[in-house]
Tab-separated table of C-alpha atoms and ligand atoms in Angstrom:
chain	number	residue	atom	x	y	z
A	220	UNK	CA	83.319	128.620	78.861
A	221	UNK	CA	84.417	130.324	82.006
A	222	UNK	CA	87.649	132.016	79.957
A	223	UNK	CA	84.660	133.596	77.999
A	224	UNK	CA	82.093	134.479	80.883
A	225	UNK	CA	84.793	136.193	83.209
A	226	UNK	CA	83.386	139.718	82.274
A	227	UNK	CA	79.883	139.123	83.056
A	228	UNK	CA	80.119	137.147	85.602
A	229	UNK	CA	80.496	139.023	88.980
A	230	UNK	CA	77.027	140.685	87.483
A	231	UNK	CA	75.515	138.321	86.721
A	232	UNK	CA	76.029	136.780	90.181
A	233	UNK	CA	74.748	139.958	91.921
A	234	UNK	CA	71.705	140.060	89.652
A	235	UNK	CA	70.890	136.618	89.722
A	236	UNK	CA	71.036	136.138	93.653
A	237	UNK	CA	70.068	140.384	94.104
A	238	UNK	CA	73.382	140.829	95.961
A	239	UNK	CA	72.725	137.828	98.379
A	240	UNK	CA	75.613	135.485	97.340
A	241	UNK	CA	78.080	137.697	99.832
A	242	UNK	CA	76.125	136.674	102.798
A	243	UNK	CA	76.267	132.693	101.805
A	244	UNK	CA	80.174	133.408	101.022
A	245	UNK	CA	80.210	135.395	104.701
A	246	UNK	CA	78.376	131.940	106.058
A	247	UNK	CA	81.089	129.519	104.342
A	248	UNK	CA	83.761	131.357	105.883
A	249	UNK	CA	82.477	130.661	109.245
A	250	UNK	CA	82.033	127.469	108.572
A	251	UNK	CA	85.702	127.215	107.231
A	252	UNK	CA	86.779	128.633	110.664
A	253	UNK	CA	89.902	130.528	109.301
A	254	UNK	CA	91.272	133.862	110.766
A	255	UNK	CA	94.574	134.730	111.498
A	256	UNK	CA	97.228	132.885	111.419
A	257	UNK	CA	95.567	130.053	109.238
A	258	UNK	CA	96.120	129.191	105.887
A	259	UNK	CA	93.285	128.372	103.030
A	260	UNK	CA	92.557	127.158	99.739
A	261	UNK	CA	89.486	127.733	97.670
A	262	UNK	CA	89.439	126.087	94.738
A	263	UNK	CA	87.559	126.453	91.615
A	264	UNK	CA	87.675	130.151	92.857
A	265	UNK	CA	86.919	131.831	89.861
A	266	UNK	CA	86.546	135.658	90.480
A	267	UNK	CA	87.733	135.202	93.653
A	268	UNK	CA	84.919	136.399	95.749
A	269	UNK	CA	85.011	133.514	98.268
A	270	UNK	CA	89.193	133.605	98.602
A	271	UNK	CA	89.096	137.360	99.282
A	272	UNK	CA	85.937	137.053	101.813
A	273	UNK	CA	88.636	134.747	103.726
A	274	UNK	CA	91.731	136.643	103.236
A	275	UNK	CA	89.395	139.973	105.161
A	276	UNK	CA	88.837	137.524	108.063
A	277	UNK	CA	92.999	137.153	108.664
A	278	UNK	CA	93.573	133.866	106.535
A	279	UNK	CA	96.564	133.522	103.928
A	280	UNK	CA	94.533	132.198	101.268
A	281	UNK	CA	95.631	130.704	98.019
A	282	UNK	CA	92.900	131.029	94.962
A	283	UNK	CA	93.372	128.104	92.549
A	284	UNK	CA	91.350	128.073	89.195
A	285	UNK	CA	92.160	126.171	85.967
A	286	UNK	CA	90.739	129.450	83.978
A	287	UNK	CA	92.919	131.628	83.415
A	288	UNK	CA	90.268	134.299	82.093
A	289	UNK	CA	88.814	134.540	85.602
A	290	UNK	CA	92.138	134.481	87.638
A	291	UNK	CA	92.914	137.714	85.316
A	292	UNK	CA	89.979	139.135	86.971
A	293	UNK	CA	90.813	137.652	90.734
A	294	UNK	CA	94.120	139.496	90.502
A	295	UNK	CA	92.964	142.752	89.415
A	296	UNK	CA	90.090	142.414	92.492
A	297	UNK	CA	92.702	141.725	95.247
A	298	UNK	CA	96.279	141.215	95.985
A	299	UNK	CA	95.829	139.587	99.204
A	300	UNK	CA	95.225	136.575	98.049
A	301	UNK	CA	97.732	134.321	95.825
A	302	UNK	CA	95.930	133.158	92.932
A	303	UNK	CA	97.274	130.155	91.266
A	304	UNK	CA	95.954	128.353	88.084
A	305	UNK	CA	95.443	124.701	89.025
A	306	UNK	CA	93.159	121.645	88.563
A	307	UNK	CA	90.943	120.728	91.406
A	308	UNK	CA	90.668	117.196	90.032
A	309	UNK	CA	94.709	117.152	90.502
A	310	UNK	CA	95.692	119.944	92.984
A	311	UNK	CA	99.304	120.592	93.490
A	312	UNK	CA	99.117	120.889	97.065
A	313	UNK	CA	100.841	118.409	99.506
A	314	UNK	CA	99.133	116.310	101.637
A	315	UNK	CA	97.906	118.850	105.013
A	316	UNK	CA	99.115	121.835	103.651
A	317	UNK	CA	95.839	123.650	104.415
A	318	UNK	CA	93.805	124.881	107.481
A	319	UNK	CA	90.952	124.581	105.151
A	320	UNK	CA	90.033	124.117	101.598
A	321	UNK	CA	86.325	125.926	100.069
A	322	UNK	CA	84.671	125.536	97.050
A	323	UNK	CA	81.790	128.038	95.705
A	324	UNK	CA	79.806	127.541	92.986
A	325	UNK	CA	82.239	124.920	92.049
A	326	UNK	CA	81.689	121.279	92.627
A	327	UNK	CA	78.903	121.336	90.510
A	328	UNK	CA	81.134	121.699	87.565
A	329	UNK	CA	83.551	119.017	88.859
A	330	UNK	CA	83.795	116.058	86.253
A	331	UNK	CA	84.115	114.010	88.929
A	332	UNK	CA	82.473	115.025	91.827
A	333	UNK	CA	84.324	112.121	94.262
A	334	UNK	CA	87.720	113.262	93.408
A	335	UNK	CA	87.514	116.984	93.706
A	336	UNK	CA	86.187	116.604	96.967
A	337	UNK	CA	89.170	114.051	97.682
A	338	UNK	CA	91.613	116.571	96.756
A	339	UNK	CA	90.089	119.017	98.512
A	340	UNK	CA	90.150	116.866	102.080
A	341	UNK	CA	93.628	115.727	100.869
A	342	UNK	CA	95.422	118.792	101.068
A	343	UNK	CA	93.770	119.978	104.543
A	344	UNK	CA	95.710	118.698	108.019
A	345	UNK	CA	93.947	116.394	110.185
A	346	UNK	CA	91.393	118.558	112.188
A	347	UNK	CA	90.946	121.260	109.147
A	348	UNK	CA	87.642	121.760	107.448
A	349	UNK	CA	86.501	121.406	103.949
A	350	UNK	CA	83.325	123.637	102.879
A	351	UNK	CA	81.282	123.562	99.923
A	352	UNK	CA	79.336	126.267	98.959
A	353	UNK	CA	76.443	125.512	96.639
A	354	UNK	CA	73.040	126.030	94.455
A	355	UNK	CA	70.803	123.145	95.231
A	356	UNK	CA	67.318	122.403	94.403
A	357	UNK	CA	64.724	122.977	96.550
A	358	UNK	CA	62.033	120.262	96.971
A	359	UNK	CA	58.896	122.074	98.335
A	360	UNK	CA	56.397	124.091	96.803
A	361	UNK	CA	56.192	127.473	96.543
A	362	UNK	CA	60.208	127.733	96.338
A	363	UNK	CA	60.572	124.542	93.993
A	364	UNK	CA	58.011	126.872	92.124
A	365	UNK	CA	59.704	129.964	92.342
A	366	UNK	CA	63.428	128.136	91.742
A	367	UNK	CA	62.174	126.555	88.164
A	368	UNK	CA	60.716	129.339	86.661
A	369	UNK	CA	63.742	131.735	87.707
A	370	UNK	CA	66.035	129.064	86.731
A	371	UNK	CA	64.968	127.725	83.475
A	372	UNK	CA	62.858	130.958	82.425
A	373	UNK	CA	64.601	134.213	83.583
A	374	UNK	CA	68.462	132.569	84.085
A	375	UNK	CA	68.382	131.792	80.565
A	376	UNK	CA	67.051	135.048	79.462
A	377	UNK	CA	69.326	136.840	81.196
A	378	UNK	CA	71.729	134.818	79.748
A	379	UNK	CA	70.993	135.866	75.577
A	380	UNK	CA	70.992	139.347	76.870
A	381	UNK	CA	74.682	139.013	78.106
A	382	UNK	CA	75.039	137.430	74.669
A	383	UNK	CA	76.096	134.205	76.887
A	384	UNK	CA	73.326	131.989	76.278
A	385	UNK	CA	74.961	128.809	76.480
A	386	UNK	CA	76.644	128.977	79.921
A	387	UNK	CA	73.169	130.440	81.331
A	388	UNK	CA	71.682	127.263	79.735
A	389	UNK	CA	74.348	125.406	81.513
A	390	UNK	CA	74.110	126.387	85.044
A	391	UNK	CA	70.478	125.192	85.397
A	392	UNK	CA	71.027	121.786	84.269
A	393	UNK	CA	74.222	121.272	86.058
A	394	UNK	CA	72.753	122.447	88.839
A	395	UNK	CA	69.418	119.824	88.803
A	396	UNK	CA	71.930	117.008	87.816
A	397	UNK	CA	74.355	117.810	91.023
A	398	UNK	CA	73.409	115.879	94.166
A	399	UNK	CA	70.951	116.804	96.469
A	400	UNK	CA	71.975	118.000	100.033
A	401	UNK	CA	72.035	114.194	101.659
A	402	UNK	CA	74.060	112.691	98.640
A	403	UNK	CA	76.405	115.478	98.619
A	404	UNK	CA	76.676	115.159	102.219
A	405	UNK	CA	77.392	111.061	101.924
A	406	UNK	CA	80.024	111.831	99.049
A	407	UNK	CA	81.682	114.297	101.561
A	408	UNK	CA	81.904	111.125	104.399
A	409	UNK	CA	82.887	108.881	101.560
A	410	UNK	CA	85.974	110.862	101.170
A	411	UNK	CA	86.724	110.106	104.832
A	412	UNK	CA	85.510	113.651	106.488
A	413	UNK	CA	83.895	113.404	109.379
A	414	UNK	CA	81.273	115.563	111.150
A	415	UNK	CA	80.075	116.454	107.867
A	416	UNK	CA	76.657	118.715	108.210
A	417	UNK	CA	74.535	121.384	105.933
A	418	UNK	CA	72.823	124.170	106.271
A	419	UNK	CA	69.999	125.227	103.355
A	420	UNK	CA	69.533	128.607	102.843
A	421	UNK	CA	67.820	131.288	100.856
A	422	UNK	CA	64.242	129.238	101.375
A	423	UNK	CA	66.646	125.931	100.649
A	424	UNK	CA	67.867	126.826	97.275
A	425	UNK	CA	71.540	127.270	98.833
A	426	UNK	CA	73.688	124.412	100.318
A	427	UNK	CA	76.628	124.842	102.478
A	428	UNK	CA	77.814	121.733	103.268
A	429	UNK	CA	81.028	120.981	106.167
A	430	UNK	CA	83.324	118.425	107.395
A	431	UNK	CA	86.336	117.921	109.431
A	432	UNK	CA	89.518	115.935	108.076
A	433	UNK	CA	90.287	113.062	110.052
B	734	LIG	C1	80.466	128.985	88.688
B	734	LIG	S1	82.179	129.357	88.822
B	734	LIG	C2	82.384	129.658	90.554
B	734	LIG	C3	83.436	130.675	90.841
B	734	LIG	C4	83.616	131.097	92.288
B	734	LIG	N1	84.103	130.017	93.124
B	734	LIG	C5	82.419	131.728	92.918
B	734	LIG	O1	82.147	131.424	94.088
B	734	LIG	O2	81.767	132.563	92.298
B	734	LIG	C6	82.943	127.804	88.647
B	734	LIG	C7	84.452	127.862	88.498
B	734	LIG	O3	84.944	126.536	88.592
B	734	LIG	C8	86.091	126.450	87.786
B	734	LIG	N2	86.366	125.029	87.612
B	734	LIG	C9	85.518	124.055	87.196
B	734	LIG	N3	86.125	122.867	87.210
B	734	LIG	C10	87.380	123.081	87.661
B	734	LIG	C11	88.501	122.229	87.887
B	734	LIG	N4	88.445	120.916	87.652
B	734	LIG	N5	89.625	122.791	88.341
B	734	LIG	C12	89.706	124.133	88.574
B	734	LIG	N6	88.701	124.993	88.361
B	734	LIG	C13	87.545	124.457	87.904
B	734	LIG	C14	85.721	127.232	86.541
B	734	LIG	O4	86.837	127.643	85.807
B	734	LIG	C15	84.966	128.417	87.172
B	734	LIG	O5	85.801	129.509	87.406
């Protein structure tokens, strides 16, 4: 599915969030604490938005994707990062070979949630950080109002005029079956991280969730 939505994808992301998704990806860099002289990994990194946000801080990043539809498009964005096609569930990293490891947009599409974010904590030394940048659902009215009609009315439509229905389809239901904020939060400690916090967003329909590696 991704293989097929590369070309639409960086607008439909700027539509969709009306250009704000740089500023969350600007807030999960912070939050990854990388500049010079450290080294990153964000997986699932699709277009590459999130790698290359780290790579202008100072980082030598490494974007890792198991499409290799959107790593075509990564590489003709930016050469400063090395893009890599990998599975998150399986990452061929060694054990602390990271500063820090980010995910945006992605663990939501993780079969299994638990493991992706084990990888992820796996491959970052003791001290590092592990951020997850994400769409949650917000629980109050008049946002939960606002998020379900954009989400399952106008995402969708959007969507059949791309001529991509089914993936629009897909990315609300995978994002009301993903965890909610605490639960992603407790699945981030049960992977041994500590100090794990989040921030909500965007009137609390964006997560960005940290931890440090033991
Ligand atoms: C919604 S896109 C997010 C892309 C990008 N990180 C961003 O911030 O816009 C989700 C990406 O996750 C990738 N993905 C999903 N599961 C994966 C896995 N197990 N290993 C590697 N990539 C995966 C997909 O190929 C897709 O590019």
């Amino acid at each position: 599915m991704f293989d097929r939505i590369a070309g639409v994808y960086d607008v439909m992301n700027s539509v969709m969030t009306a250009g704000l998704h740089h500023r969350w990806r600007e807030r999960a860099v912070d939050l990854a604490r990388v500049g010079p002289g450290s080294r990153a990994l964000d997986v699932a990194t699709g277009t590459g938005d999130l790698a290359i946000a780290m790579a202008a801080r100072g980082a030598e990043v490494v974007g890792s994707d198991f499409s290799e539809g959107v790593l075509v498009r990564a590489r003709a964005k930016s050469a400063a990062v090395r893009w890599e096609q990998g599975n998150a569930l399986a990452l061929p990293y060694a054990d602390g070979e990271f500063d820090a490891a980010t995910v945006g947009f992605g663990a939501r599409n993780f079969s299994d949630l638990g493991r992706g974010l084990g990888e992820m904590a796996r491959v970052v030394r003791s001290g590092g950080r592990v951020v997850v940048l994400e769409i949650t659902t917000p629980a109050r009215p008049p946002l939960s109002t606002f998020f379900s009609l954009w989400f399952d009315r106008v995402v969708p439509l959007l969507g059949r005029v791309t001529g991509e229905n089914q993936a629009y389809s897909y990315l609300p239901s995978s994002v009301k079956r993903f965890p909610g904020p605490a639960e992603l939060g407790a699945a981030m400690a049960r992977t041994g991280l500590t100090d794990v916090r989040w921030i909500l967003t965007a009137g609390g329909i964006i997560a960005l969730h940290s931890g440090t590696v033991r």
